PDB file of C-alpha atoms in Angstrom:
ATOM      1  CA  UNK A 921     -82.980  43.378  74.936  1.00 46.00           C
ATOM      2  CA  UNK A 922     -82.207  46.037  77.582  1.00 45.00           C
ATOM      3  CA  UNK A 923     -84.931  47.098  79.992  1.00 46.00           C
ATOM      4  CA  UNK A 924     -87.255  49.608  78.415  1.00 47.00           C
ATOM      5  CA  UNK A 925     -87.291  47.968  75.002  1.00 48.00           C
ATOM      6  CA  UNK A 926     -84.040  49.444  73.584  1.00 51.00           C
ATOM      7  CA  UNK A 927     -81.938  47.534  71.076  1.00 54.00           C
ATOM      8  CA  UNK A 928     -79.169  45.149  72.174  1.00 56.00           C
ATOM      9  CA  UNK A 929     -75.704  46.705  71.961  1.00 64.00           C
ATOM     10  CA  UNK A 930     -73.785  45.540  68.849  1.00 58.00           C
ATOM     11  CA  UNK A 931     -71.097  43.758  70.883  1.00 60.00           C
ATOM     12  CA  UNK A 932     -73.641  41.968  73.063  1.00 57.00           C
ATOM     13  CA  UNK A 933     -75.695  40.986  70.030  1.00 53.00           C
ATOM     14  CA  UNK A 934     -72.626  39.519  68.328  1.00 52.00           C
ATOM     15  CA  UNK A 935     -71.770  37.500  71.416  1.00 53.00           C
ATOM     16  CA  UNK A 936     -75.390  36.294  71.631  1.00 47.00           C
ATOM     17  CA  UNK A 937     -75.461  35.178  67.990  1.00 45.00           C
ATOM     18  CA  UNK A 938     -72.092  33.465  68.366  1.00 47.00           C
ATOM     19  CA  UNK A 939     -73.356  31.558  71.413  1.00 46.00           C
ATOM     20  CA  UNK A 940     -76.506  30.449  69.547  1.00 39.00           C
ATOM     21  CA  UNK A 941     -74.421  29.305  66.553  1.00 44.00           C
ATOM     22  CA  UNK A 942     -72.020  27.390  68.806  1.00 41.00           C
ATOM     23  CA  UNK A 943     -74.873  25.608  70.576  1.00 40.00           C
ATOM     24  CA  UNK A 944     -76.427  24.663  67.231  1.00 40.00           C
ATOM     25  CA  UNK A 945     -73.118  23.228  65.958  1.00 40.00           C
ATOM     26  CA  UNK A 946     -72.600  21.267  69.172  1.00 40.00           C
ATOM     27  CA  UNK A 947     -76.160  19.934  69.013  1.00 38.00           C
ATOM     28  CA  UNK A 948     -75.695  18.742  65.421  1.00 44.00           C
ATOM     29  CA  UNK A 949     -72.339  17.171  66.299  1.00 44.00           C
ATOM     30  CA  UNK A 950     -73.779  15.415  69.369  1.00 43.00           C
ATOM     31  CA  UNK A 951     -76.735  14.108  67.379  1.00 42.00           C
ATOM     32  CA  UNK A 952     -74.381  12.723  64.724  1.00 46.00           C
ATOM     33  CA  UNK A 953     -72.079  11.103  67.259  1.00 49.00           C
ATOM     34  CA  UNK A 954     -74.997   9.525  69.126  1.00 52.00           C
ATOM     35  CA  UNK A 955     -76.563   8.265  65.875  1.00 83.00           C
ATOM     36  CA  UNK A 956     -74.692   7.414  62.691  1.00 89.00           C
ATOM     37  CA  UNK A 957     -71.781   9.812  63.181  1.00 93.00           C
ATOM     38  CA  UNK A 958     -72.670  11.526  59.916  1.00 93.00           C
ATOM     39  CA  UNK A 959     -71.585   8.466  57.932  1.00 92.00           C
ATOM     40  CA  UNK A 960     -74.849   7.247  56.412  1.00 83.00           C
ATOM     41  CA  UNK A 961     -75.626   8.334  52.873  1.00 64.00           C
ATOM     42  CA  UNK A 962     -79.233   9.245  52.266  1.00 47.00           C
ATOM     43  CA  UNK A 963     -81.310   8.256  49.293  1.00 42.00           C
ATOM     44  CA  UNK A 964     -81.462   5.136  47.050  1.00 44.00           C
ATOM     45  CA  UNK A 965     -78.571   3.038  45.921  1.00 51.00           C
ATOM     46  CA  UNK A 966     -77.835   0.492  48.649  1.00 54.00           C
ATOM     47  CA  UNK A 967     -78.134  -3.127  47.453  1.00 62.00           C
ATOM     48  CA  UNK A 968     -81.363  -4.892  48.401  1.00 58.00           C
ATOM     49  CA  UNK A 969     -79.453  -7.825  49.913  1.00 64.00           C
ATOM     50  CA  UNK A 970     -78.194  -5.723  52.823  1.00 73.00           C
ATOM     51  CA  UNK A 971     -80.279  -7.264  55.585  1.00 77.00           C
ATOM     52  CA  UNK A 972     -79.453  -8.925  58.857  1.00 81.00           C
ATOM     53  CA  UNK A 973     -79.600 -12.693  59.209  1.00 80.00           C
ATOM     54  CA  UNK A 974     -82.852 -14.201  60.488  1.00 78.00           C
ATOM     55  CA  UNK A 975     -81.208 -15.451  63.672  1.00 84.00           C
ATOM     56  CA  UNK A 976     -77.758 -14.823  65.085  1.00 91.00           C
ATOM     57  CA  UNK A 977     -75.995 -18.188  65.456  1.00 93.00           C
ATOM     58  CA  UNK A 978     -73.037 -16.866  67.463  1.00 94.00           C
ATOM     59  CA  UNK A 979     -73.416 -17.009  71.216  1.00 92.00           C
ATOM     60  CA  UNK A 980     -73.617 -13.664  73.024  1.00 92.00           C
ATOM     61  CA  UNK A 981     -72.098 -13.322  76.501  1.00 92.00           C
ATOM     62  CA  UNK A 982     -72.395 -10.301  78.769  1.00 91.00           C
ATOM     63  CA  UNK A 983     -70.845 -11.970  81.807  1.00 85.00           C
ATOM     64  CA  UNK A 984     -67.921 -13.945  80.411  1.00 88.00           C
ATOM     65  CA  UNK A 985     -64.882 -14.139  82.683  1.00 89.00           C
ATOM     66  CA  UNK A 986     -61.346 -14.539  81.393  1.00 90.00           C
ATOM     67  CA  UNK A 987     -61.098 -18.031  82.921  1.00 89.00           C
ATOM     68  CA  UNK A 988     -64.208 -19.101  80.988  1.00 88.00           C
ATOM     69  CA  UNK A 989     -62.812 -17.505  77.839  1.00 90.00           C
ATOM     70  CA  UNK A 990     -59.623 -19.586  77.900  1.00 88.00           C
ATOM     71  CA  UNK A 991     -60.925 -22.666  79.752  1.00 79.00           C
ATOM     72  CA  UNK A 992     -59.882 -25.960  78.223  1.00 55.00           C
ATOM     73  CA  UNK A 993     -59.559 -29.535  79.392  1.00 44.00           C
ATOM     74  CA  UNK A 994     -56.504 -31.669  78.734  1.00 43.00           C
ATOM     75  CA  UNK A 995     -57.594 -35.221  79.390  1.00 45.00           C
ATOM     76  CA  UNK A 996     -60.872 -36.893  78.418  1.00 49.00           C
ATOM     77  CA  UNK A 997     -63.574 -36.687  81.072  1.00 47.00           C
ATOM     78  CA  UNK A 998     -66.986 -38.332  81.329  1.00 52.00           C
ATOM     79  CA  UNK A 999     -69.528 -36.339  79.343  1.00 48.00           C
ATOM     80  CA  UNK A1000     -71.434 -35.382  82.483  1.00 48.00           C
ATOM     81  CA  UNK A1001     -68.383 -33.753  84.057  1.00 48.00           C
ATOM     82  CA  UNK A1002     -66.770 -32.087  81.054  1.00 48.00           C
ATOM     83  CA  UNK A1003     -66.686 -28.289  81.276  1.00 50.00           C
ATOM     84  CA  UNK A1004     -68.295 -26.163  78.595  1.00 53.00           C
ATOM     85  CA  UNK A1005     -65.871 -25.983  75.665  1.00 56.00           C
ATOM     86  CA  UNK A1006     -63.707 -22.864  75.770  1.00 77.00           C
ATOM     87  CA  UNK A1007     -64.058 -20.022  73.299  1.00 89.00           C
ATOM     88  CA  UNK A1008     -60.488 -18.822  72.835  1.00 91.00           C
ATOM     89  CA  UNK A1009     -59.414 -21.888  70.856  1.00 89.00           C
ATOM     90  CA  UNK A1010     -62.591 -23.404  69.497  1.00 90.00           C
ATOM     91  CA  UNK A1011     -65.524 -21.105  68.691  1.00 93.00           C
ATOM     92  CA  UNK A1012     -66.524 -17.497  68.091  1.00 95.00           C
ATOM     93  CA  UNK A1013     -68.359 -15.513  70.729  1.00 95.00           C
ATOM     94  CA  UNK A1014     -69.858 -12.029  70.940  1.00 94.00           C
ATOM     95  CA  UNK A1015     -68.738 -10.220  74.073  1.00 93.00           C
ATOM     96  CA  UNK A1016     -70.953  -7.518  75.529  1.00 92.00           C
ATOM     97  CA  UNK A1017     -70.251  -4.793  78.044  1.00 89.00           C
ATOM     98  CA  UNK A1018     -66.492  -5.360  78.348  1.00 88.00           C
ATOM     99  CA  UNK A1019     -65.328  -1.839  77.511  1.00 91.00           C
ATOM    100  CA  UNK A1020     -66.663   1.690  77.143  1.00 93.00           C
ATOM    101  CA  UNK A1021     -65.503   3.242  73.882  1.00 95.00           C
ATOM    102  CA  UNK A1022     -67.900   6.185  73.815  1.00 94.00           C
ATOM    103  CA  UNK A1023     -64.991   8.651  73.670  1.00 96.00           C
ATOM    104  CA  UNK A1024     -63.391   6.787  70.755  1.00 97.00           C
ATOM    105  CA  UNK A1025     -66.781   6.635  69.045  1.00 97.00           C
ATOM    106  CA  UNK A1026     -67.201  10.416  69.339  1.00 96.00           C
ATOM    107  CA  UNK A1027     -63.782  10.955  67.760  1.00 97.00           C
ATOM    108  CA  UNK A1028     -64.745   8.682  64.835  1.00 97.00           C
ATOM    109  CA  UNK A1029     -67.618  10.800  63.554  1.00 97.00           C
ATOM    110  CA  UNK A1030     -67.254  11.803  59.908  1.00 97.00           C
ATOM    111  CA  UNK A1031     -66.711  15.449  60.767  1.00 97.00           C
ATOM    112  CA  UNK A1032     -64.038  14.827  63.373  1.00 97.00           C
ATOM    113  CA  UNK A1033     -62.077  12.286  61.356  1.00 97.00           C
ATOM    114  CA  UNK A1034     -62.024  14.603  58.343  1.00 97.00           C
ATOM    115  CA  UNK A1035     -60.933  17.516  60.537  1.00 97.00           C
ATOM    116  CA  UNK A1036     -58.122  15.468  62.062  1.00 97.00           C
ATOM    117  CA  UNK A1037     -56.978  13.211  59.224  1.00 96.00           C
ATOM    118  CA  UNK A1038     -58.487  14.546  55.993  1.00 96.00           C
ATOM    119  CA  UNK A1039     -55.091  15.365  54.478  1.00 96.00           C
ATOM    120  CA  UNK A1040     -53.468  12.085  55.530  1.00 94.00           C
ATOM    121  CA  UNK A1041     -52.651   9.644  52.764  1.00 94.00           C
ATOM    122  CA  UNK A1042     -54.252   6.252  53.421  1.00 94.00           C
ATOM    123  CA  UNK A1043     -53.543   2.922  51.757  1.00 92.00           C
ATOM    124  CA  UNK A1044     -56.520   1.081  50.278  1.00 91.00           C
ATOM    125  CA  UNK A1045     -56.655  -2.643  49.574  1.00 86.00           C
ATOM    126  CA  UNK A1046     -58.748  -4.499  47.042  1.00 82.00           C
ATOM    127  CA  UNK A1047     -61.687  -6.299  48.622  1.00 75.00           C
ATOM    128  CA  UNK A1048     -60.763  -9.814  47.546  1.00 71.00           C
ATOM    129  CA  UNK A1049     -59.342 -12.736  49.485  1.00 71.00           C
ATOM    130  CA  UNK A1050     -55.696 -11.936  48.828  1.00 69.00           C
ATOM    131  CA  UNK A1051     -55.788  -8.089  48.533  1.00 62.00           C
ATOM    132  CA  UNK A1052     -52.820  -7.932  46.187  1.00 69.00           C
ATOM    133  CA  UNK A1053     -53.370  -4.413  44.822  1.00 80.00           C
ATOM    134  CA  UNK A1054     -52.792  -1.344  46.995  1.00 86.00           C
ATOM    135  CA  UNK A1055     -53.752   2.260  46.206  1.00 90.00           C
ATOM    136  CA  UNK A1056     -52.693   5.382  48.124  1.00 94.00           C
ATOM    137  CA  UNK A1057     -54.841   8.524  48.207  1.00 93.00           C
ATOM    138  CA  UNK A1058     -55.869  11.272  50.654  1.00 96.00           C
ATOM    139  CA  UNK A1059     -58.327  10.169  53.330  1.00 96.00           C
ATOM    140  CA  UNK A1060     -60.727  13.003  52.441  1.00 97.00           C
ATOM    141  CA  UNK A1061     -60.850  11.874  48.816  1.00 96.00           C
ATOM    142  CA  UNK A1062     -61.651   8.330  49.903  1.00 95.00           C
ATOM    143  CA  UNK A1063     -64.447   9.481  52.241  1.00 95.00           C
ATOM    144  CA  UNK A1064     -66.023  11.914  49.786  1.00 94.00           C
ATOM    145  CA  UNK A1065     -65.744   9.887  46.565  1.00 92.00           C
ATOM    146  CA  UNK A1066     -65.369   6.158  47.284  1.00 90.00           C
ATOM    147  CA  UNK A1067     -67.812   5.415  50.127  1.00 89.00           C
ATOM    148  CA  UNK A1068     -70.701   4.667  47.788  1.00 83.00           C
ATOM    149  CA  UNK A1069     -72.845   1.504  48.082  1.00 84.00           C
ATOM    150  CA  UNK A1070     -71.250  -1.602  46.596  1.00 80.00           C
ATOM    151  CA  UNK A1071     -72.141  -2.519  43.012  1.00 80.00           C
ATOM    152  CA  UNK A1072     -73.184  -6.205  43.186  1.00 78.00           C
ATOM    153  CA  UNK A1073     -71.580  -6.859  39.787  1.00 80.00           C
ATOM    154  CA  UNK A1074     -68.133  -5.494  40.726  1.00 82.00           C
ATOM    155  CA  UNK A1075     -65.274  -7.923  41.284  1.00 80.00           C
ATOM    156  CA  UNK A1076     -63.215  -7.855  44.440  1.00 73.00           C
ATOM    157  CA  UNK A1077     -60.084  -6.574  42.696  1.00 72.00           C
ATOM    158  CA  UNK A1078     -62.084  -3.580  41.402  1.00 77.00           C
ATOM    159  CA  UNK A1079     -63.315  -2.604  44.856  1.00 81.00           C
ATOM    160  CA  UNK A1080     -61.075  -0.449  47.068  1.00 85.00           C
ATOM    161  CA  UNK A1081     -61.444  -0.771  50.801  1.00 85.00           C
ATOM    162  CA  UNK A1082     -59.805   1.094  53.708  1.00 91.00           C
ATOM    163  CA  UNK A1083     -58.912  -1.479  56.360  1.00 89.00           C
ATOM    164  CA  UNK A1084     -55.573  -2.235  57.896  1.00 79.00           C
ATOM    165  CA  UNK A1085     -52.372  -0.794  56.454  1.00 78.00           C
ATOM    166  CA  UNK A1086     -52.749   2.025  59.007  1.00 78.00           C
ATOM    167  CA  UNK A1087     -49.818   4.332  59.633  1.00 80.00           C
ATOM    168  CA  UNK A1088     -49.797   3.981  63.404  1.00 81.00           C
ATOM    169  CA  UNK A1089     -47.701   7.088  64.028  1.00 85.00           C
ATOM    170  CA  UNK A1090     -50.144   9.229  62.024  1.00 90.00           C
ATOM    171  CA  UNK A1091     -53.228   7.708  63.660  1.00 93.00           C
ATOM    172  CA  UNK A1092     -51.794   7.401  67.184  1.00 93.00           C
ATOM    173  CA  UNK A1093     -53.771  10.389  68.477  1.00 95.00           C
ATOM    174  CA  UNK A1094     -56.962   8.468  67.671  1.00 96.00           C
ATOM    175  CA  UNK A1095     -55.895   4.950  68.671  1.00 95.00           C
ATOM    176  CA  UNK A1096     -54.782   6.103  72.135  1.00 96.00           C
ATOM    177  CA  UNK A1097     -58.457   6.599  72.999  1.00 97.00           C
ATOM    178  CA  UNK A1098     -59.506   3.055  72.059  1.00 96.00           C
ATOM    179  CA  UNK A1099     -59.982   0.496  74.824  1.00 95.00           C
ATOM    180  CA  UNK A1100     -59.440  -2.999  73.401  1.00 93.00           C
ATOM    181  CA  UNK A1101     -61.109  -6.076  74.905  1.00 92.00           C
ATOM    182  CA  UNK A1102     -59.308  -7.022  78.142  1.00 92.00           C
ATOM    183  CA  UNK A1103     -58.818 -10.652  77.086  1.00 92.00           C
ATOM    184  CA  UNK A1104     -55.553 -11.830  75.542  1.00 89.00           C
ATOM    185  CA  UNK A1105     -53.838 -15.118  74.746  1.00 90.00           C
ATOM    186  CA  UNK A1106     -50.531 -16.240  76.193  1.00 88.00           C
ATOM    187  CA  UNK A1107     -47.607 -15.469  73.932  1.00 89.00           C
ATOM    188  CA  UNK A1108     -49.463 -13.033  71.659  1.00 91.00           C
ATOM    189  CA  UNK A1109     -49.174  -9.303  71.054  1.00 91.00           C
ATOM    190  CA  UNK A1110     -51.964  -7.008  69.881  1.00 91.00           C
ATOM    191  CA  UNK A1111     -52.171  -4.928  66.701  1.00 91.00           C
ATOM    192  CA  UNK A1112     -54.998  -2.632  65.638  1.00 92.00           C
ATOM    193  CA  UNK A1113     -56.546  -2.535  62.191  1.00 93.00           C
ATOM    194  CA  UNK A1114     -58.902   0.397  61.614  1.00 95.00           C
ATOM    195  CA  UNK A1115     -61.293   0.732  58.706  1.00 94.00           C
ATOM    196  CA  UNK A1116     -64.153   2.618  57.072  1.00 95.00           C
ATOM    197  CA  UNK A1117     -66.170   1.157  54.214  1.00 93.00           C
ATOM    198  CA  UNK A1118     -69.401   1.710  52.296  1.00 92.00           C
ATOM    199  CA  UNK A1119     -72.644  -0.240  52.436  1.00 92.00           C
ATOM    200  CA  UNK A1120     -72.383  -3.601  50.686  1.00 90.00           C
ATOM    201  CA  UNK A1121     -68.606  -3.738  50.900  1.00 90.00           C
ATOM    202  CA  UNK A1122     -66.692  -6.407  52.764  1.00 90.00           C
ATOM    203  CA  UNK A1123     -63.944  -8.974  52.489  1.00 89.00           C
ATOM    204  CA  UNK A1124     -64.659 -12.463  51.080  1.00 91.00           C
ATOM    205  CA  UNK A1125     -63.650 -15.631  52.906  1.00 94.00           C
ATOM    206  CA  UNK A1126     -60.140 -15.777  54.328  1.00 93.00           C
ATOM    207  CA  UNK A1127     -58.456 -16.827  57.566  1.00 94.00           C
ATOM    208  CA  UNK A1128     -55.632 -15.704  59.835  1.00 93.00           C
ATOM    209  CA  UNK A1129     -54.827 -15.641  63.540  1.00 94.00           C
ATOM    210  CA  UNK A1130     -57.334 -14.898  66.307  1.00 96.00           C
ATOM    211  CA  UNK A1131     -58.730 -11.464  67.058  1.00 96.00           C
ATOM    212  CA  UNK A1132     -61.573  -9.196  68.078  1.00 97.00           C
ATOM    213  CA  UNK A1133     -63.705  -6.950  65.867  1.00 97.00           C
ATOM    214  CA  UNK A1134     -65.777  -3.997  67.043  1.00 97.00           C
ATOM    215  CA  UNK A1135     -68.131  -1.816  64.997  1.00 96.00           C
ATOM    216  CA  UNK A1136     -68.006   1.868  65.934  1.00 97.00           C
ATOM    217  CA  UNK A1137     -70.666   3.092  63.483  1.00 97.00           C
ATOM    218  CA  UNK A1138     -72.913   1.044  61.198  1.00 95.00           C
ATOM    219  CA  UNK A1139     -73.482  -2.724  61.162  1.00 94.00           C
ATOM    220  CA  UNK A1140     -71.298  -5.599  59.993  1.00 95.00           C
ATOM    221  CA  UNK A1141     -72.632  -9.051  59.115  1.00 96.00           C
ATOM    222  CA  UNK A1142     -70.246 -11.962  59.709  1.00 97.00           C
ATOM    223  CA  UNK A1143     -70.119 -15.418  58.113  1.00 97.00           C
ATOM    224  CA  UNK A1144     -67.833 -17.963  59.840  1.00 98.00           C
ATOM    225  CA  UNK A1145     -66.713 -21.564  59.252  1.00 97.00           C
ATOM    226  CA  UNK A1146     -64.382 -23.682  61.430  1.00 96.00           C
ATOM    227  CA  UNK A1147     -60.907 -24.432  60.026  1.00 96.00           C
ATOM    228  CA  UNK A1148     -61.818 -27.933  58.870  1.00 95.00           C
ATOM    229  CA  UNK A1149     -64.785 -26.738  56.799  1.00 95.00           C
ATOM    230  CA  UNK A1150     -63.592 -24.802  53.742  1.00 94.00           C
ATOM    231  CA  UNK A1151     -66.407 -22.633  52.368  1.00 94.00           C
ATOM    232  CA  UNK A1152     -67.516 -22.577  48.756  1.00 90.00           C
ATOM    233  CA  UNK A1153     -66.423 -19.228  47.337  1.00 90.00           C
ATOM    234  CA  UNK A1154     -64.467 -17.493  44.581  1.00 87.00           C
ATOM    235  CA  UNK A1155     -61.560 -15.396  45.913  1.00 83.00           C
ATOM    236  CA  UNK A1156     -62.271 -12.528  43.514  1.00 82.00           C
ATOM    237  CA  UNK A1157     -66.037 -12.410  44.046  1.00 87.00           C
ATOM    238  CA  UNK A1158     -67.254  -9.952  46.658  1.00 89.00           C
ATOM    239  CA  UNK A1159     -69.095 -11.059  49.782  1.00 92.00           C
ATOM    240  CA  UNK A1160     -72.212  -9.382  48.394  1.00 92.00           C
ATOM    241  CA  UNK A1161     -72.013 -11.452  45.203  1.00 91.00           C
ATOM    242  CA  UNK A1162     -71.464 -14.611  47.287  1.00 93.00           C
ATOM    243  CA  UNK A1163     -74.510 -13.768  49.415  1.00 94.00           C
ATOM    244  CA  UNK A1164     -76.685 -13.312  46.340  1.00 92.00           C
ATOM    245  CA  UNK A1165     -75.376 -16.199  44.221  1.00 93.00           C
ATOM    246  CA  UNK A1166     -74.008 -18.953  46.476  1.00 95.00           C
ATOM    247  CA  UNK A1167     -75.633 -18.520  49.872  1.00 95.00           C
ATOM    248  CA  UNK A1168     -79.206 -19.327  48.677  1.00 95.00           C
ATOM    249  CA  UNK A1169     -77.999 -22.648  47.234  1.00 95.00           C
ATOM    250  CA  UNK A1170     -76.463 -23.905  50.498  1.00 95.00           C
ATOM    251  CA  UNK A1171     -78.230 -26.530  52.546  1.00 95.00           C
ATOM    252  CA  UNK A1172     -78.845 -25.735  56.188  1.00 92.00           C
ATOM    253  CA  UNK A1173     -75.940 -27.967  57.221  1.00 93.00           C
ATOM    254  CA  UNK A1174     -73.593 -26.211  54.787  1.00 95.00           C
ATOM    255  CA  UNK A1175     -74.401 -22.703  55.920  1.00 94.00           C
ATOM    256  CA  UNK A1176     -71.962 -20.755  58.078  1.00 96.00           C
ATOM    257  CA  UNK A1177     -72.335 -19.416  61.556  1.00 96.00           C
ATOM    258  CA  UNK A1178     -73.548 -15.890  61.048  1.00 95.00           C
ATOM    259  CA  UNK A1179     -74.409 -12.822  63.035  1.00 95.00           C
ATOM    260  CA  UNK A1180     -74.641  -9.059  62.665  1.00 94.00           C
ATOM    261  CA  UNK A1181     -72.481  -6.999  64.994  1.00 94.00           C
ATOM    262  CA  UNK A1182     -74.126  -3.704  65.927  1.00 91.00           C
ATOM    263  CA  UNK A1183     -72.326  -0.434  66.547  1.00 92.00           C
ATOM    264  CA  UNK A1184     -71.215   0.267  70.075  1.00 79.00           C
ATOM    265  CA  UNK A1185     -72.880  -2.784  71.608  1.00 73.00           C
ATOM    266  CA  UNK A1186     -70.608  -5.754  71.297  1.00 83.00           C
ATOM    267  CA  UNK A1187     -67.277  -7.211  70.180  1.00 95.00           C
ATOM    268  CA  UNK A1188     -66.952 -10.371  68.102  1.00 96.00           C
ATOM    269  CA  UNK A1189     -64.088 -12.759  68.872  1.00 96.00           C
ATOM    270  CA  UNK A1190     -62.927 -15.174  66.144  1.00 96.00           C
ATOM    271  CA  UNK A1191     -60.476 -18.021  66.944  1.00 95.00           C
ATOM    272  CA  UNK A1192     -57.310 -18.903  65.083  1.00 95.00           C
ATOM    273  CA  UNK A1193     -57.698 -20.091  61.465  1.00 95.00           C
ATOM    274  CA  UNK A1194     -61.474 -19.717  61.363  1.00 97.00           C
ATOM    275  CA  UNK A1195     -62.712 -18.880  57.882  1.00 96.00           C
ATOM    276  CA  UNK A1196     -64.697 -15.644  57.847  1.00 96.00           C
ATOM    277  CA  UNK A1197     -66.241 -13.183  55.420  1.00 96.00           C
ATOM    278  CA  UNK A1198     -67.735  -9.806  56.269  1.00 95.00           C
ATOM    279  CA  UNK A1199     -70.437  -7.587  54.799  1.00 94.00           C
ATOM    280  CA  UNK A1200     -71.015  -3.981  55.864  1.00 94.00           C
ATOM    281  CA  UNK A1201     -74.770  -3.405  55.953  1.00 93.00           C
ATOM    282  CA  UNK A1202     -74.288   0.356  56.277  1.00 93.00           C
ATOM    283  CA  UNK A1203     -71.378   2.706  55.775  1.00 94.00           C
ATOM    284  CA  UNK A1204     -69.369   1.406  58.710  1.00 95.00           C
ATOM    285  CA  UNK A1205     -66.461   2.436  60.913  1.00 97.00           C
ATOM    286  CA  UNK A1206     -64.769  -0.497  62.640  1.00 96.00           C
ATOM    287  CA  UNK A1207     -61.602  -1.627  64.368  1.00 96.00           C
ATOM    288  CA  UNK A1208     -60.072  -5.054  64.869  1.00 95.00           C
ATOM    289  CA  UNK A1209     -57.577  -6.139  67.508  1.00 95.00           C
ATOM    290  CA  UNK A1210     -55.440  -8.958  66.111  1.00 94.00           C
ATOM    291  CA  UNK A1211     -53.597 -11.338  68.448  1.00 94.00           C
ATOM    292  CA  UNK A1212     -50.367 -12.527  66.882  1.00 87.00           C
TER     293      UNK A1212
END
């Protein structure tokens, strides 16, 4: 208001209202990016089984050096002098504090991804062990109509899942802002696999080469077995169905290593040929770095 109590000039008032609106939009966007990125659906519908494990069985390391990561011994040594077994070739580990992906995280909010890639056609895979069937549809349609909580009675080949099959030229403007873990293995190259999936979704047990997995928004529960220990599962049953039907029947010695990876806090490394299944506890945005 001008001095003397007169009304604000129309042009000044418009600029004032525009500034207030801009600040409100930025505040809502910042709140979403700092929290769930606008991805979490409100209200009932998520399966009751979507809970974290009682105790994470995968070691967490915030101070792991590359030499420790790849350390291995060649010849037998007395037990007292053997080094701690390496991670790269023998066991999973959760790495903390290696990279700062806050910029990438901000770009992965629901609003920003829809603004940037809503019209892009994405390729969905069925959420079973072999993922034979592929379906192409616009990214916006997937986000707005298929990110509902998983039906526990659905089979894997009836559940569509956006993970991998990324068109790297179309998504390059996003991937250039991602900082992968700084550890690599001799003779391997890296490839990204980006995904977004609803609560209760996931991929049942399978194996492939080594890699890293990071959750950008949401939470992802992991179940892992070493190569020599084939898990009991049906390749067309979802991870959620396995958790409800098979997991409770397992003895303690038959249960997998398991842990929930939280958004923005840590990266899980899985070695070559380790069996693993995943379960998204929330609507989740995630990226894997495969070493092949």
